[in-house]
Amino acid sequence: MGITRALVWFKRDLRVHDHAPLCTAQCLDSVVAIFVIEPEWLQSSDCDASHVETTLVCLEELRQALALRGVPLLVKVGSVLPVFLALRQDYAFTHLLSHEEIGPGWSYTRDVQVGRWCTGHGVHWQEFSQTGVVRRLRSRQGWAGRWQERMDAPLHRLQGGFNTAQPLMSSGMLDDIPTLAALGMAPHQKTLQPAGERAARQTLKSFIQGRGRDYRRSMSSPLTAEDGCSRLSPHLAFGTLSMRTVHQATVVSMAQTQDRSLAYGLKGFSSRLRWHCHFMQKLESEPAIEFQNFSRACDGLRPGDVLGGAPPFDAVDDARFQSWCAGRTGYPMVDACMRSLVATGWLNFRMRAMLVSFASNHLWLHWRDTGIFLARQFLDFEPGIHWSQMQMQSGTTGINTLRMYSPTKQAQDHDPHGVFIRRWVPELARVPLPYLAAPWTMDIAVQRMAGCFIGHDYPAPVVDDKTAMKAAKDRMYGLRGTAVAHQEADQVLARHGSRKSGLPPTPQRRSGPRRKKEATVPSSQGDLFGPDNA
C-alpha cells in the first residue's frame, strides 16, 4: 500500500478527547485536520450569529490543542467540495475521517455529495458514530441495548503523537480563524455560557460532583434550573464533549459518591441521556420530519402548513407570531421565558415545552415557522431533538399525549414569588404578586398603583387562555378520532416509538431522595478527570 494521508474533518465534534477519527488518523502516514465554515450553514434559516461565534471560540481552543499534539487545523470558508478539491492539490489526502452528523437537510445533502466525490476521487471516507444514533437502522427493537453498548465502550484515547504533514504546516495555509464581521455577520446580543472543550469538562465536573444533587427538584423551574440542570446541552451540540464521556463520567460519579442525594439526582440525569439519542434517531431515520408532519393526517391543520395545502399566515397569524417572538403576548410567563431565551440562548425543558405549546395551541401557529425562530435562539440547537420536540409539543406526531400548558398555572407553579417574571418583564415589576401571573385581572386602580396600564405599558392577552385551549383541544381530539389518524399513528409508532426500544420510562419526580442506602459499586471505568485525560 502506498503513502496514506489523513484529513480529519471536524464538524459537530470540536474536541480532542474521545475522538475516533483522530485516533484512527494516528495510524496513517500523515495527518491534517480541517473545519469548513460553509456558506450553506451561514445562510441556513436555523443559523444564528451566536452559533457561529461559539464555533469560532471552540476552533481557537481546538487549534491550540491539536497543535500541541502536532496536528495542523485548517479553517476554510467555502463550500466543502471546492475546499476539498483545492486542498488535494497541496495535500493529496487518501483518507477522509469524520464523525457521522445527524444534521438538517442542507448538511444531509452535503454529505451525500461528499460521499459521491470521495468515490469518484479514490478517497476512502470513514465515518464514526459519536452518539447512540444508529445509521441505517431497520427496526427500533433492541435499540436501547445498542445505545448502552456504545456508551459503555472504552473512550477513544490518543496514544503518542501524530505523523504531521510538515510541508503543509509551513506553507502558509493556516489562515487566521475569521471573525463574525469577516464572515459578514452582525454581532448578536446574547450573553452565552463559556464555550470550548475546557469549559465543557469543567461544566461536567461541577455537575457530577455537586450541582447534580438538586437536578430532579430544580429542573422544572426556570429559576432553579439555571444552575440545577447540567448545562451540558450546548457542549453536546457542538461536540466539545462526547455523549460517551458524559455517560461514563456520570456512572462513575454515581458509583463512587457517598452522597445519596447526588446519586439520586445523577440517576435521573443519566436516564435522560438515552432520550437525547432517542429523539435524534427520529431525524436520522426520517429526515423529512424537519419539514413535514410525523402524522400526515395532520397535514394542513394549521396555517402555514404549505405542504398540507394550508394557506400561509394571514395578518392575524403574523401578528400573533410577532408578539410571541418579541415576548409580548400579554402572558407574563410566556414573555419572561422568551425574553430570557433570546438574551441567553438557553431555557429549561419545561419552559421550552410551554413556549411551543402556547404557539401551537393557543396561537394555532404551525411548528415549522416557530421552530425556525427557536432554532436560532437555542445555543444548543440539535436538529434531531429540536424538530422531534417541536412536533411532539404541537401534537403532530400522532402518538404522544397532547400537551397543552396554561401559562398562568405554569407561572404559579414554577415562579410562585414572581422572581423570574419580574426579572425578565420589568414593566410588571410593581404589579402585586396576586396579579402577576394574570395582570389583565387588575382593575384600573391597581394598574395605576402598579404603574402598569394593560394595553399601554404591557399588552393585553393576545388570545383568551380558556377559549384558545378549548378550541385547540376540540380540533386535536377531533382529528385523532378519525380512522386516518389511527392508521397514521400505527405507522409512526412502528417506526419511531420507544415502546419497542426497551427504553425505561421517564423517571417520575419524587419528594426526596430514597431512604434506602445506595450501594457503592466498584467501577471498571476510568476516572474522567484523571491524569491521562488532562
XYZ file of C-alpha atoms in Angstrom:
534
model
C 0.000 0.000 0.000
C 1.269 3.489 -0.866
C 1.564 6.508 1.405
C -1.584 7.174 3.383
C -2.622 10.736 4.194
C -5.492 11.509 6.541
C -7.761 14.511 6.503
C -9.719 14.679 9.766
C -12.893 16.645 9.069
C -14.274 18.341 12.170
C -17.940 19.254 12.191
C -20.048 18.978 15.358
C -17.228 17.312 17.288
C -14.917 20.165 18.342
C -12.742 18.275 20.817
C -9.644 16.117 21.063
C -10.868 13.698 23.750
C -12.842 10.581 22.821
C -12.444 11.391 19.150
C -12.392 8.257 16.991
C -11.313 9.941 13.707
C -8.265 11.467 15.427
C -7.289 8.165 17.000
C -7.649 6.386 13.681
C -5.541 9.054 11.961
C -2.596 8.203 14.208
C -2.107 5.036 12.214
C -1.671 6.843 8.891
C 1.491 8.344 7.385
C 0.436 11.980 7.792
C -2.449 13.885 9.331
C -4.116 17.239 8.705
C -7.346 18.462 10.291
C -9.888 20.835 8.802
C -13.045 22.730 9.700
C -15.022 24.281 6.874
C -17.208 27.312 7.543
C -19.826 26.661 4.918
C -21.964 29.373 3.313
C -24.761 26.809 3.228
C -24.666 26.848 7.035
C -24.315 30.606 7.437
C -27.251 31.188 5.098
C -29.472 28.469 6.522
C -32.659 29.530 8.264
C -31.660 27.971 11.589
C -28.199 29.537 11.873
C -27.599 32.419 14.269
C -24.564 34.587 14.919
C -24.386 33.111 18.431
C -23.902 29.646 16.912
C -21.143 30.910 14.664
C -19.358 32.844 17.380
C -19.419 29.823 19.686
C -17.949 27.724 16.897
C -15.151 30.241 16.353
C -14.285 30.211 20.069
C -14.215 26.419 20.026
C -11.974 26.429 16.962
C -9.403 28.681 18.638
C -9.078 26.245 21.525
C -9.197 23.205 19.266
C -6.438 24.565 17.040
C -4.209 25.048 20.089
C -4.991 21.592 21.456
C -4.235 19.951 18.120
C -1.058 21.968 17.639
C 0.233 20.667 20.973
C -0.217 17.197 19.532
C 1.405 18.108 16.220
C -1.714 18.353 14.056
C -2.440 21.481 11.998
C -6.078 22.617 11.925
C -7.062 24.358 8.714
C -10.095 26.628 8.919
C -11.505 27.399 5.491
C -14.541 29.380 4.355
C -16.443 27.953 1.412
C -18.498 25.025 0.223
C -16.948 21.732 1.205
C -16.352 20.186 -2.214
C -14.404 23.137 -3.693
C -12.391 23.350 -0.472
C -11.552 19.645 -0.588
C -10.694 19.848 -4.279
C -8.299 22.751 -3.732
C -6.714 21.115 -0.719
C -5.942 17.960 -2.661
C -3.599 19.954 -4.883
C -1.316 20.623 -1.901
C -2.161 17.637 0.235
C -3.284 14.582 -1.657
C -5.230 13.011 1.181
C -6.188 9.403 0.695
C -8.464 9.089 3.741
C -11.246 11.363 4.946
C -12.094 10.686 8.582
C -15.104 12.227 10.322
C -17.945 11.630 12.728
C -21.468 10.971 11.473
C -23.564 14.119 11.546
C -27.267 13.992 12.392
C -27.888 17.354 10.821
C -30.558 19.340 8.990
C -31.435 18.987 5.330
C -28.592 21.073 3.947
C -25.886 19.050 5.711
C -27.583 15.781 4.745
C -27.437 16.856 1.097
C -23.821 17.963 1.528
C -22.805 14.611 2.960
C -24.403 12.757 0.053
C -22.374 14.905 -2.345
C -19.170 14.367 -0.352
C -19.723 10.625 -0.481
C -20.006 10.682 -4.249
C -16.972 12.945 -4.553
C -14.851 10.623 -2.430
C -15.891 7.637 -4.502
C -15.061 9.471 -7.706
C -11.649 10.651 -6.469
C -10.478 7.486 -4.803
C -10.685 8.882 -1.281
C -11.648 6.458 1.452
C -14.243 8.204 3.659
C -14.693 6.581 7.035
C -17.392 7.883 9.386
C -17.656 7.108 13.089
C -20.661 7.304 15.375
C -20.419 9.571 18.402
C -23.908 9.127 19.864
C -26.394 6.312 20.279
C -27.970 7.084 16.915
C -27.766 4.095 14.587
C -27.365 4.796 10.878
C -29.468 2.704 8.513
C -31.493 1.360 11.437
C -34.154 -1.066 10.265
C -36.052 -1.559 13.495
C -36.305 0.113 16.871
C -36.384 -3.306 18.502
C -33.319 -3.612 20.708
C -32.227 -0.027 20.153
C -31.671 0.662 23.850
C -29.279 -2.247 24.130
C -27.216 -0.911 21.261
C -27.170 2.523 22.891
C -25.927 1.004 26.132
C -23.244 -0.979 24.359
C -21.920 2.115 22.626
C -21.956 4.242 25.726
C -20.150 1.616 27.817
C -17.416 1.116 25.223
C -13.944 2.421 26.143
C -13.221 6.038 25.353
C -11.005 6.730 22.366
C -7.705 7.890 23.821
C -4.829 9.331 21.839
C -1.689 7.269 22.177
C 1.509 9.165 21.436
C 1.860 11.712 18.666
C 0.964 12.101 15.023
C 2.815 11.934 11.757
C 2.376 15.544 10.764
C 2.348 16.875 7.243
C 5.210 19.291 7.903
C 5.394 20.891 4.452
C 1.735 21.844 4.708
C 2.182 23.431 8.135
C 4.819 25.801 6.790
C 3.044 26.575 3.521
C 1.012 29.465 4.848
C -2.269 27.554 4.682
C -3.011 28.027 8.366
C -5.104 31.139 7.915
C -6.341 33.074 10.893
C -9.705 31.989 12.205
C -12.158 34.582 10.869
C -14.318 36.871 12.959
C -18.071 37.306 12.756
C -17.551 40.574 10.903
C -15.230 38.938 8.395
C -17.960 36.400 7.732
C -20.431 39.202 7.109
C -22.468 38.567 10.244
C -23.750 41.182 12.637
C -22.940 40.683 16.311
C -25.562 39.005 18.451
C -26.849 40.382 21.730
C -26.806 37.193 23.751
C -24.853 36.531 26.942
C -23.680 32.985 26.381
C -22.221 30.350 28.654
C -18.486 29.646 28.098
C -17.591 27.596 25.018
C -14.822 25.129 24.240
C -13.688 21.733 25.446
C -12.092 23.065 28.612
C -15.305 24.796 29.682
C -17.274 21.680 28.755
C -15.241 19.455 31.044
C -15.446 21.965 33.876
C -19.222 22.146 33.476
C -19.494 18.360 33.536
C -17.264 18.129 36.575
C -19.222 20.699 38.554
C -22.465 18.899 37.763
C -21.500 15.338 38.595
C -19.587 16.403 41.694
C -22.216 18.672 43.223
C -24.731 20.563 41.128
C -26.474 17.359 40.116
C -27.663 16.926 43.688
C -30.778 19.025 43.098
C -31.304 18.027 39.477
C -34.733 16.445 39.883
C -36.093 19.147 42.147
C -34.742 22.074 40.193
C -35.217 21.136 36.568
C -38.801 22.368 36.126
C -38.493 25.945 37.362
C -36.620 28.424 35.169
C -35.214 29.906 38.381
C -33.618 26.800 39.848
C -32.898 25.056 36.544
C -30.360 27.688 35.608
C -27.872 26.091 37.986
C -29.552 22.764 38.771
C -29.630 21.447 35.196
C -26.418 20.101 33.739
C -25.997 22.934 31.191
C -24.187 20.397 29.030
C -26.544 20.593 26.073
C -24.551 23.271 24.172
C -21.390 21.230 24.642
C -23.080 18.118 23.296
C -24.459 20.121 20.377
C -21.037 21.495 19.414
C -19.317 18.252 20.324
C -16.931 19.703 22.882
C -17.953 16.676 24.946
C -18.909 13.260 23.661
C -22.083 11.583 24.847
C -19.979 8.607 25.885
C -17.828 10.820 28.099
C -20.869 12.313 29.820
C -22.474 8.919 30.328
C -19.382 7.254 31.738
C -18.454 10.170 33.994
C -21.984 10.139 35.404
C -21.880 6.401 36.025
C -18.529 6.663 37.778
C -19.720 9.512 39.973
C -22.884 7.621 40.943
C -20.811 4.590 41.872
C -18.211 6.459 43.884
C -20.179 9.107 45.752
C -21.366 8.594 49.312
C -23.842 11.435 48.814
C -27.206 9.712 48.340
C -28.899 12.879 47.131
C -26.245 13.367 44.465
C -26.515 9.754 43.336
C -30.293 10.083 43.152
C -30.072 13.239 41.062
C -27.479 11.793 38.710
C -29.559 8.672 38.204
C -32.382 10.806 36.857
C -29.980 12.704 34.641
C -28.394 9.502 33.353
C -31.696 8.111 32.126
C -32.349 11.275 30.159
C -29.166 10.835 28.170
C -30.875 7.961 26.406
C -33.776 10.196 25.449
C -31.304 12.606 23.860
C -30.316 9.972 21.303
C -33.831 8.537 21.088
C -35.110 11.797 19.623
C -32.096 12.277 17.355
C -32.723 8.819 15.949
C -36.066 10.008 14.599
C -34.467 12.580 12.307
C -31.780 10.137 11.229
C -34.417 7.552 10.320
C -36.770 10.029 8.659
C -35.069 13.311 7.594
C -38.371 14.582 6.205
C -39.667 15.341 9.718
C -37.714 18.579 9.582
C -40.270 19.791 7.045
C -43.414 17.669 7.285
C -45.635 16.217 9.984
C -44.843 12.831 11.506
C -48.522 12.037 11.120
C -49.635 13.070 7.665
C -53.174 13.122 8.990
C -52.157 16.489 10.475
C -51.264 17.966 7.089
C -52.914 21.310 6.518
C -54.075 21.502 10.114
C -52.593 24.907 10.856
C -51.979 27.987 8.700
C -48.520 27.939 7.185
C -48.505 24.170 6.590
C -47.877 24.689 2.901
C -47.011 21.012 2.331
C -50.510 20.185 3.529
C -52.181 22.757 1.335
C -52.988 25.197 4.145
C -52.869 28.917 3.409
C -49.892 30.949 4.615
C -50.101 33.119 7.697
C -52.624 35.900 7.376
C -52.331 39.255 9.148
C -53.763 37.869 12.392
C -51.420 34.873 12.384
C -48.462 37.090 11.627
C -49.354 39.489 14.442
C -49.587 36.580 16.873
C -46.287 35.182 15.646
C -44.541 38.524 16.048
C -45.892 39.026 19.571
C -44.681 35.555 20.556
C -41.202 36.163 19.098
C -40.937 39.512 20.873
C -42.124 38.228 24.247
C -45.183 40.471 24.179
C -48.118 38.063 24.253
C -49.614 39.507 27.402
C -48.934 36.276 29.297
C -46.085 37.062 31.719
C -44.640 33.555 31.988
C -44.523 33.136 28.212
C -42.993 36.554 27.739
C -40.434 36.115 30.522
C -39.330 32.773 29.104
C -39.000 34.106 25.576
C -37.051 37.168 26.639
C -34.768 35.057 28.824
C -34.133 32.662 25.948
C -33.389 35.438 23.464
C -30.946 37.025 25.920
C -29.086 33.877 26.995
C -29.629 31.172 24.364
C -30.850 28.716 26.990
C -34.080 27.741 28.764
C -35.079 24.710 30.790
C -37.043 21.949 29.104
C -40.457 22.521 30.696
C -40.478 26.177 29.767
C -39.365 25.348 26.228
C -42.295 22.971 26.000
C -44.631 25.675 27.281
C -43.390 28.147 24.659
C -44.013 25.677 21.843
C -47.353 24.530 23.221
C -48.540 28.131 23.574
C -47.526 28.940 20.000
C -49.018 25.777 18.534
C -52.223 25.594 20.559
C -53.127 28.992 21.974
C -51.940 30.857 18.878
C -52.551 27.966 16.451
C -49.282 28.564 14.600
C -47.507 25.927 12.542
C -44.441 24.394 14.191
C -42.186 24.966 11.220
C -42.250 28.771 11.481
C -41.947 28.865 15.258
C -39.340 26.119 15.118
C -37.054 28.109 12.842
C -37.223 31.089 15.178
C -36.443 28.934 18.215
C -33.628 27.105 16.422
C -31.832 30.419 16.053
C -32.336 31.228 19.724
C -31.209 27.900 21.201
C -27.440 27.821 21.563
C -27.821 24.057 21.997
C -29.786 23.664 18.765
C -29.648 19.977 17.937
C -31.733 19.331 14.789
C -32.806 15.809 15.713
C -34.081 16.780 19.132
C -35.412 20.137 18.026
C -37.714 19.049 15.232
C -38.890 15.958 17.067
C -39.810 18.068 20.086
C -41.429 20.815 18.016
C -43.804 18.218 16.581
C -44.289 16.403 19.848
C -45.293 19.578 21.688
C -47.512 20.559 18.743
C -49.373 17.256 18.714
C -48.416 16.315 15.151
C -46.584 13.092 15.927
C -49.990 11.472 16.290
C -48.744 9.141 19.029
C -47.802 11.298 22.016
C -50.095 12.633 24.696
C -51.322 16.082 23.802
C -49.507 18.655 25.906
C -51.242 21.952 26.478
C -49.891 24.179 29.221
C -51.747 27.003 30.916
C -49.179 29.820 31.128
C -50.904 31.185 34.203
C -50.673 27.885 36.050
C -47.056 27.432 34.975
C -46.246 30.819 36.484
C -47.980 29.964 39.747
C -46.333 26.529 39.958
C -42.787 27.383 38.922
C -42.388 31.053 39.755
C -44.637 31.377 42.816
C -42.938 34.529 44.088
C -42.701 36.171 40.699
C -38.923 36.470 40.766
C -38.393 35.192 37.211
C -41.197 37.251 35.731
C -40.072 40.477 37.401
C -36.502 39.864 36.225
C -37.399 39.498 32.555
C -40.569 41.589 32.289
C -39.586 44.751 34.164
C -42.747 46.611 33.178
C -44.519 44.294 35.657
C -42.039 44.944 38.476
C -44.548 46.747 40.710
C -47.551 44.557 39.956
C -48.767 42.908 43.191
C -47.979 39.191 43.362
C -51.649 38.037 43.329
C -51.997 39.632 39.876
C -48.554 38.905 38.453
C -49.414 35.710 36.573
C -52.538 37.316 35.089
C -52.039 41.112 35.161
C -55.088 41.760 32.959
C -57.236 40.940 36.003
C -56.080 44.110 37.757
C -58.739 46.782 37.985
C -57.809 50.287 36.946
C -56.963 51.398 40.488
C -54.436 48.571 40.914
C -52.967 49.284 37.492
C -52.481 52.919 38.477
C -50.841 51.913 41.760
C -48.549 49.442 39.918
C -47.645 51.975 37.254
C -48.619 49.450 34.598
C -51.613 50.031 32.403
C -52.631 46.946 30.458
C -52.699 47.691 26.757
C -50.295 50.584 27.208
C -47.334 49.600 29.390
C -47.880 45.873 28.933
C -50.003 44.165 26.269
C -53.401 42.663 26.893
C -53.502 38.880 26.288
C -53.148 38.158 22.598
C -55.797 35.419 22.955
C -58.102 34.280 25.725
C -56.496 31.361 27.561
C -59.551 29.167 28.120
C -61.176 29.838 24.763
C -57.974 29.135 22.841
C -57.238 25.961 24.819
C -60.740 24.609 24.227
C -60.580 25.343 20.521
C -57.229 23.594 20.209
C -58.404 20.542 22.150
C -61.565 20.275 20.063
C -59.542 20.316 16.866
C -56.803 17.982 18.002
C -59.014 15.382 19.674
C -61.444 15.552 16.778
C -58.644 14.785 14.354
C -57.234 11.993 16.474
C -60.561 10.222 16.471
C -60.523 9.671 12.721
C -59.620 6.383 11.045
C -56.877 8.062 9.023
C -55.249 9.402 12.181
C -55.334 5.941 13.790
C -53.705 4.403 10.752
C -51.020 7.067 10.682
C -50.380 6.654 14.406
C -49.739 2.940 13.972
C -47.173 3.647 11.278
C -45.414 6.369 13.300
C -45.320 4.174 16.383
C -43.866 1.261 14.474
C -41.093 3.408 13.052
C -40.266 5.797 15.870
C -41.971 4.653 19.056
C -39.905 3.907 22.139
C -42.009 1.010 23.422
C -40.108 -1.486 21.304
C -36.749 0.054 22.068
C -36.617 -1.125 25.644
C -36.060 2.389 26.973
C -37.155 2.808 30.560
C -39.952 5.318 31.140
C -39.064 8.868 32.046
C -38.375 8.898 35.804
C -41.130 10.325 37.950
C -40.329 13.105 40.345
C -40.044 12.060 43.965
C -40.470 14.132 47.043
C -36.922 13.405 48.174
C -34.020 11.016 47.995
C -34.523 7.328 48.630
C -34.132 6.271 52.227
C -32.537 3.034 51.170
C -28.793 3.209 51.384
C -27.189 3.467 47.978
C -24.712 0.721 47.300
C -21.185 1.744 46.415
C -20.439 -0.169 43.248
C -16.862 -0.576 42.107
C -16.493 0.627 38.545
C -14.075 -0.602 35.936
C -14.441 2.635 34.010
C -11.697 5.220 34.178
C -11.707 8.496 36.030
C -12.710 11.184 33.555
C -10.597 13.775 35.287
C -7.591 11.557 35.861
C -4.114 12.447 34.655
C -4.496 10.543 31.403
C -7.258 12.898 30.372
C -5.689 16.209 31.280
